[in-house]
Short mmCIF file of C-alpha atoms in Angstrom, two decimals:
data_model
loop_
_atom_site.label_atom_id
_atom_site.label_comp_id
_atom_site.label_asym_id
_atom_site.label_seq_id
_atom_site.Cartn_x
_atom_site.Cartn_y
_atom_site.Cartn_z
CA MET Z 1271 54.15 41.40 -71.79
CA SER Z 1272 55.57 41.50 -75.25
CA SER Z 1273 53.65 40.01 -78.15
CA LYS Z 1274 56.83 38.21 -79.12
CA THR Z 1275 57.25 34.52 -78.52
CA LEU Z 1276 59.22 33.54 -75.46
CA SER Z 1277 62.10 32.38 -77.64
CA GLU Z 1278 62.53 36.07 -78.30
CA HIS Z 1279 61.85 37.19 -74.76
CA ASP Z 1280 63.47 40.40 -73.71
CA LEU Z 1281 65.85 41.08 -70.86
CA THR Z 1282 66.90 44.46 -69.60
CA VAL Z 1283 70.20 45.11 -67.90
CA LEU Z 1284 70.34 48.36 -65.97
CA SER Z 1285 74.00 49.25 -66.02
CA ASP Z 1286 75.60 51.15 -63.17
CA GLN Z 1287 78.33 52.33 -65.49
CA ASP Z 1288 78.50 53.89 -68.94
CA SER Z 1289 76.59 52.72 -71.97
CA LEU Z 1290 76.94 49.38 -73.71
CA SER Z 1291 80.22 49.01 -75.51
CA ASP Z 1292 80.33 48.37 -79.23
CA CYS Z 1293 82.53 45.38 -78.50
CA LEU Z 1294 79.37 43.45 -77.64
CA ARG Z 1295 78.41 43.52 -81.27
CA GLU Z 1296 81.42 41.39 -82.05
CA LEU Z 1297 80.60 38.58 -79.64
CA GLY Z 1298 79.61 36.21 -82.41
CA ASP Z 1299 76.41 34.64 -83.66
CA TYR Z 1300 73.38 35.23 -81.49
CA GLU Z 1301 69.73 35.46 -82.47
CA GLY Z 1302 68.67 38.39 -80.33
CA ALA Z 1303 69.23 42.08 -80.72
CA ILE Z 1304 70.80 44.78 -78.58
CA THR Z 1305 68.93 48.02 -77.97
CA LEU Z 1306 70.47 51.02 -76.27
CA ASP Z 1307 68.15 53.97 -75.73
CA GLU Z 1308 68.67 57.40 -74.22
CA VAL Z 1309 65.93 56.87 -71.65
CA THR Z 1310 67.72 57.95 -68.50
CA LEU Z 1311 71.08 59.63 -68.99
CA PRO Z 1312 72.38 61.23 -72.20
CA ILE Z 1313 74.46 58.87 -74.30
CA ARG Z 1314 77.42 61.00 -75.27
CA GLN Z 1315 79.51 58.10 -76.47
CA ARG Z 1316 78.62 54.47 -77.16
CA LEU Z 1317 81.62 53.38 -75.18
CA ASP Z 1318 81.82 51.79 -71.77
CA LYS Z 1319 84.68 53.47 -69.93
CA GLU Z 1320 84.34 51.20 -66.90
CA GLY Z 1321 83.33 47.82 -68.35
CA HIS Z 1322 80.85 46.66 -65.71
CA GLY Z 1323 77.75 47.09 -67.87
CA THR Z 1324 79.42 45.48 -70.87
CA HIS Z 1325 80.44 42.47 -68.78
CA CYS Z 1326 76.88 41.97 -67.46
CA ALA Z 1327 75.23 42.35 -70.87
CA ALA Z 1328 77.78 40.03 -72.47
CA LEU Z 1329 76.93 37.29 -69.98
CA LEU Z 1330 73.25 37.61 -70.87
CA LEU Z 1331 74.03 37.36 -74.57
CA GLU Z 1332 76.29 34.37 -74.15
CA LEU Z 1333 73.90 32.40 -71.95
CA ALA Z 1334 70.56 33.44 -73.48
CA PRO Z 1335 71.48 33.95 -77.14
CA ASN Z 1336 67.86 34.15 -78.35
CA ALA Z 1337 66.99 37.00 -76.04
CA ASP Z 1338 66.67 40.61 -77.10
CA ILE Z 1339 68.81 42.70 -74.75
CA TYR Z 1340 67.81 46.22 -73.76
CA VAL Z 1341 70.31 48.37 -71.91
CA ALA Z 1342 69.51 51.42 -69.80
CA ARG Z 1343 72.42 53.41 -68.45
CA VAL Z 1344 71.61 54.61 -64.96
CA TYR Z 1345 75.04 55.63 -63.72
CA GLU Z 1346 77.74 57.45 -65.60
CA ASP Z 1347 80.31 58.57 -63.07
CA ARG Z 1348 81.20 56.34 -60.12
CA ARG Z 1349 82.27 59.44 -58.20
CA LYS Z 1350 78.59 60.40 -58.01
CA LYS Z 1351 75.79 58.62 -56.15
CA LEU Z 1352 73.37 56.36 -57.98
CA ASP Z 1353 70.13 58.34 -58.42
CA PRO Z 1354 67.03 56.31 -57.37
CA GLY Z 1355 64.85 58.49 -59.58
CA VAL Z 1356 66.90 57.58 -62.65
CA VAL Z 1357 66.71 53.88 -61.81
CA ALA Z 1358 62.94 54.07 -61.25
CA LYS Z 1359 62.51 55.77 -64.62
CA ALA Z 1360 64.56 53.07 -66.32
CA ILE Z 1361 62.55 50.27 -64.70
CA MET Z 1362 59.27 51.79 -65.80
CA HIS Z 1363 60.57 52.39 -69.31
CA ALA Z 1364 61.65 48.74 -69.52
CA ALA Z 1365 58.21 47.58 -68.39
CA ASP Z 1366 56.00 50.09 -70.23
CA GLN Z 1367 57.89 50.77 -73.45
CA TRP Z 1368 60.19 47.81 -74.01
CA LYS Z 1369 57.70 45.40 -72.42
CA VAL Z 1370 60.48 43.14 -71.21
CA ALA Z 1371 60.02 39.86 -69.39
CA ILE Z 1372 63.05 40.11 -67.09
CA ILE Z 1373 65.04 42.98 -65.57
CA SER Z 1374 68.54 42.36 -64.22
CA LEU Z 1375 69.89 44.79 -61.61
CA SER Z 1376 73.60 44.50 -60.82
CA PHE Z 1377 73.73 47.18 -58.12
CA GLY Z 1378 72.04 48.19 -54.89
CA TRP Z 1379 71.75 50.58 -51.93
CA PRO Z 1380 72.13 49.93 -48.20
CA GLN Z 1381 68.71 51.51 -47.57
CA TYR Z 1382 65.24 51.27 -49.09
CA GLN Z 1383 64.58 53.69 -51.96
CA ALA Z 1384 60.90 54.55 -52.26
CA ALA Z 1385 60.95 55.55 -55.95
CA VAL Z 1386 62.63 52.30 -56.94
CA GLY Z 1387 60.33 50.24 -54.72
CA ASP Z 1388 57.27 51.83 -56.33
CA ALA Z 1389 58.66 51.18 -59.82
CA ILE Z 1390 59.39 47.53 -58.97
CA ASN Z 1391 55.85 47.04 -57.67
CA LEU Z 1392 54.38 48.53 -60.83
CA ALA Z 1393 56.66 46.45 -63.06
CA THR Z 1394 55.86 43.19 -61.29
CA MET Z 1395 52.15 43.97 -61.62
CA GLN Z 1396 52.85 43.82 -65.36
CA SER Z 1397 54.38 40.34 -64.92
CA VAL Z 1398 57.98 41.51 -65.19
CA LEU Z 1399 60.49 39.32 -63.38
CA ILE Z 1400 63.23 41.23 -61.54
CA CYS Z 1401 66.47 39.86 -60.14
CA ALA Z 1402 69.10 41.85 -58.26
CA ALA Z 1403 72.57 41.44 -56.78
CA ALA Z 1404 72.72 40.67 -53.05
CA SER Z 1405 75.89 42.70 -52.18
CA ASN Z 1406 79.61 42.03 -51.88
CA GLY Z 1407 80.50 42.73 -48.26
CA GLY Z 1408 80.21 39.16 -47.00
CA ALA Z 1409 79.01 38.83 -43.38
CA ASN Z 1410 79.91 42.50 -42.83
CA ASP Z 1411 77.05 43.70 -45.05
CA ASP Z 1412 73.34 42.97 -45.19
CA VAL Z 1413 71.60 42.07 -48.41
CA ALA Z 1414 71.20 45.32 -50.32
CA PHE Z 1415 68.06 47.00 -51.64
CA PRO Z 1416 66.38 46.17 -54.00
CA ALA Z 1417 67.63 42.58 -53.64
CA ASN Z 1418 65.97 42.39 -50.21
CA PHE Z 1419 62.67 43.75 -51.54
CA PRO Z 1420 59.89 41.26 -52.34
CA PRO Z 1421 59.11 40.17 -55.04
CA VAL Z 1422 62.65 40.67 -56.36
CA ILE Z 1423 64.58 37.43 -56.85
CA TYR Z 1424 67.93 38.17 -55.30
CA VAL Z 1425 71.19 36.55 -56.23
CA HIS Z 1426 74.17 35.31 -54.23
CA SER Z 1427 77.51 34.23 -55.63
CA THR Z 1428 79.33 30.89 -55.55
CA ASN Z 1429 82.67 29.60 -56.73
CA GLU Z 1430 83.01 27.05 -59.53
CA GLN Z 1431 82.32 24.23 -57.06
CA GLY Z 1432 79.03 25.72 -55.90
CA LYS Z 1433 80.33 26.89 -52.54
CA PRO Z 1434 79.20 30.36 -51.35
CA SER Z 1435 81.69 33.12 -52.15
CA ASN Z 1436 83.44 34.81 -49.24
CA PHE Z 1437 82.02 38.16 -50.35
CA THR Z 1438 78.38 37.05 -50.61
CA PRO Z 1439 76.27 38.20 -47.60
CA ASN Z 1440 74.62 35.90 -45.11
CA PRO Z 1441 71.40 34.27 -46.35
CA LEU Z 1442 68.09 35.84 -45.42
CA PRO Z 1443 65.65 33.77 -43.36
CA PHE Z 1444 62.39 32.35 -44.75
CA VAL Z 1445 63.16 33.12 -48.40
CA PRO Z 1446 65.04 31.24 -51.14
CA ASN Z 1447 68.65 32.40 -51.20
CA PHE Z 1448 69.49 31.53 -54.80
CA ALA Z 1449 73.17 31.43 -55.70
CA VAL Z 1450 75.00 30.89 -58.97
CA LEU Z 1451 78.54 31.20 -60.22
CA GLY Z 1452 79.91 34.68 -59.56
CA GLU Z 1453 83.67 34.19 -59.19
CA ASN Z 1454 86.27 34.61 -61.92
CA VAL Z 1455 83.72 34.78 -64.73
CA GLN Z 1456 85.13 35.70 -68.13
CA ALA Z 1457 83.12 37.94 -70.46
CA ALA Z 1458 83.54 40.85 -72.88
CA TRP Z 1459 85.29 43.95 -71.55
CA PRO Z 1460 86.22 47.15 -73.40
CA GLY Z 1461 89.84 47.18 -74.48
CA HIS Z 1462 90.34 43.49 -73.74
CA GLU Z 1463 90.26 41.35 -76.86
CA ARG Z 1464 89.61 38.15 -74.90
CA GLY Z 1465 87.38 39.73 -72.29
CA LYS Z 1466 88.06 40.04 -68.59
CA SER Z 1467 87.43 37.95 -65.49
CA GLN Z 1468 85.17 39.46 -62.83
CA SER Z 1469 83.75 38.39 -59.48
CA GLY Z 1470 80.74 39.61 -57.51
CA THR Z 1471 77.04 39.11 -56.97
CA SER Z 1472 76.62 41.62 -59.80
CA THR Z 1473 78.31 39.02 -62.01
CA ALA Z 1474 76.08 36.25 -60.73
CA THR Z 1475 72.89 38.25 -61.34
CA PRO Z 1476 72.85 38.25 -65.17
CA ILE Z 1477 73.70 34.54 -65.07
CA LEU Z 1478 70.56 33.79 -63.07
CA ALA Z 1479 68.55 36.16 -65.30
CA ALA Z 1480 69.70 34.13 -68.31
CA VAL Z 1481 68.66 30.89 -66.60
CA MET Z 1482 65.20 32.37 -66.02
CA ALA Z 1483 65.00 33.33 -69.70
CA LEU Z 1484 65.89 29.78 -70.74
CA ILE Z 1485 63.12 28.40 -68.53
CA LEU Z 1486 60.58 30.65 -70.24
CA GLU Z 1487 61.97 29.74 -73.65
CA PHE Z 1488 61.75 26.00 -72.97
CA VAL Z 1489 58.11 26.19 -71.89
CA ASP Z 1490 57.24 28.16 -75.01
CA GLN Z 1491 58.76 25.52 -77.29
CA LYS Z 1492 56.04 22.97 -76.58
CA PRO Z 1493 53.71 23.02 -79.64
CA ARG Z 1494 50.51 22.50 -77.65
CA LYS Z 1495 50.00 23.92 -74.22
CA THR Z 1496 47.19 23.45 -71.75
CA SER Z 1497 45.72 26.52 -70.08
CA ASP Z 1498 47.59 25.62 -66.90
CA GLU Z 1499 50.90 25.30 -68.74
CA ARG Z 1500 50.41 28.77 -70.13
CA ARG Z 1501 50.89 30.10 -66.61
CA LEU Z 1502 54.59 30.18 -67.34
CA LEU Z 1503 53.99 32.25 -70.45
CA LEU Z 1504 52.91 35.07 -68.15
CA PRO Z 1505 56.02 35.38 -66.00
CA ASP Z 1506 55.32 35.33 -62.28
CA HIS Z 1507 58.04 35.43 -59.64
CA ARG Z 1508 56.25 32.80 -57.55
CA VAL Z 1509 56.13 30.35 -60.46
CA ILE Z 1510 59.73 30.95 -61.49
CA THR Z 1511 60.82 30.61 -57.87
CA LYS Z 1512 59.26 27.13 -57.75
CA VAL Z 1513 61.16 26.07 -60.87
CA LEU Z 1514 64.42 27.51 -59.53
CA LEU Z 1515 63.89 25.62 -56.28
CA ALA Z 1516 63.47 22.42 -58.28
CA MET Z 1517 66.77 22.97 -60.09
CA SER Z 1518 68.75 23.94 -57.00
CA ASP Z 1519 70.23 22.25 -53.93
CA GLU Z 1520 70.90 23.62 -50.46
CA VAL Z 1521 74.57 24.35 -49.89
CA ASP Z 1522 75.56 25.99 -46.59
CA GLY Z 1523 72.22 27.77 -46.28
CA TYR Z 1524 72.02 28.90 -49.92
CA ARG Z 1525 70.14 27.42 -52.88
CA TYR Z 1526 72.83 26.62 -55.43
CA VAL Z 1527 71.16 26.69 -58.85
CA ARG Z 1528 72.17 23.83 -61.15
CA PRO Z 1529 70.13 24.16 -64.37
CA TRP Z 1530 71.34 20.79 -65.60
CA LYS Z 1531 69.56 19.14 -62.66
CA LEU Z 1532 66.24 19.96 -64.28
CA MET Z 1533 67.13 20.59 -67.91
CA GLY Z 1534 70.25 18.52 -68.59
CA CYS Z 1535 71.38 17.71 -72.12
CA ASN Z 1536 70.73 14.00 -71.57
CA VAL Z 1537 67.19 14.50 -70.26
CA ASP Z 1538 64.45 14.10 -72.89
CA TRP Z 1539 61.87 16.79 -73.57
CA GLY Z 1540 59.00 14.96 -71.90
CA ARG Z 1541 60.92 14.39 -68.69
CA VAL Z 1542 61.95 18.05 -68.44
CA GLU Z 1543 58.35 19.07 -69.06
CA SER Z 1544 57.16 16.69 -66.37
CA ARG Z 1545 59.70 18.05 -63.89
CA ILE Z 1546 58.60 21.64 -64.53
CA GLN Z 1547 54.96 20.67 -64.14
CA ASP Z 1548 55.73 18.95 -60.85
CA ALA Z 1549 57.68 22.00 -59.67
CA ILE Z 1550 54.82 24.43 -60.25
CA GLY Z 1551 52.13 22.00 -59.08
CA LEU Z 1552 50.33 21.25 -62.34
#
């Protein structure tokens, strides 16, 4: 865990494309910082030739403006396969060196990757929350790895009405199938002054990661905390899952996350606090 307060909690986006575009630095006023390190692949240019990583990081910045964003490039050329060893190295760097609270993974494999699984286990032992994209093949594809790997919180996509997207895979049994907006989402994109609209569970994933960051930030804002309330200051996927369940509703077999259900603008501080306490069993 970082020694920073939760209002400054860190998120890492592992990008399956080139490095973070400089256009992110022109998004506007946000309190956090962007860090791009050469921890996996050499950074030859600070330009995103594809746009996918920029889009994901921009969503994090827009929805969790107090967060510090760390970006690790794990994939440079989409003609080549994503290297599990590179991804594992990036996860461990995020946990050990950056000491992040949340890692957002907008990619996956059809099969289990041992190096990545080991890295995820080690990161979660350090109280790092990890969320990952389910996949985009609809009923034709299974939920991808590492989204299907406990304790990863995996993310489905919905449309603007909260209905499951056609491309999101079937829900898994016996686990929460969280879903958030992932269709036609506008965010920064290299070469597009007004950004670009994208759809996919990889788009939904940073949105849920930002929601998780806001939950941590809210809990940290209370001036005096009991020892039990401090459980949320040490991120745990089981605790966050309980809060996400409390702010979601079942829609066609998925848990559609509606943050305003628990933390709406018209709900006073004490009531939100009480709802979170009830959700985690305090």
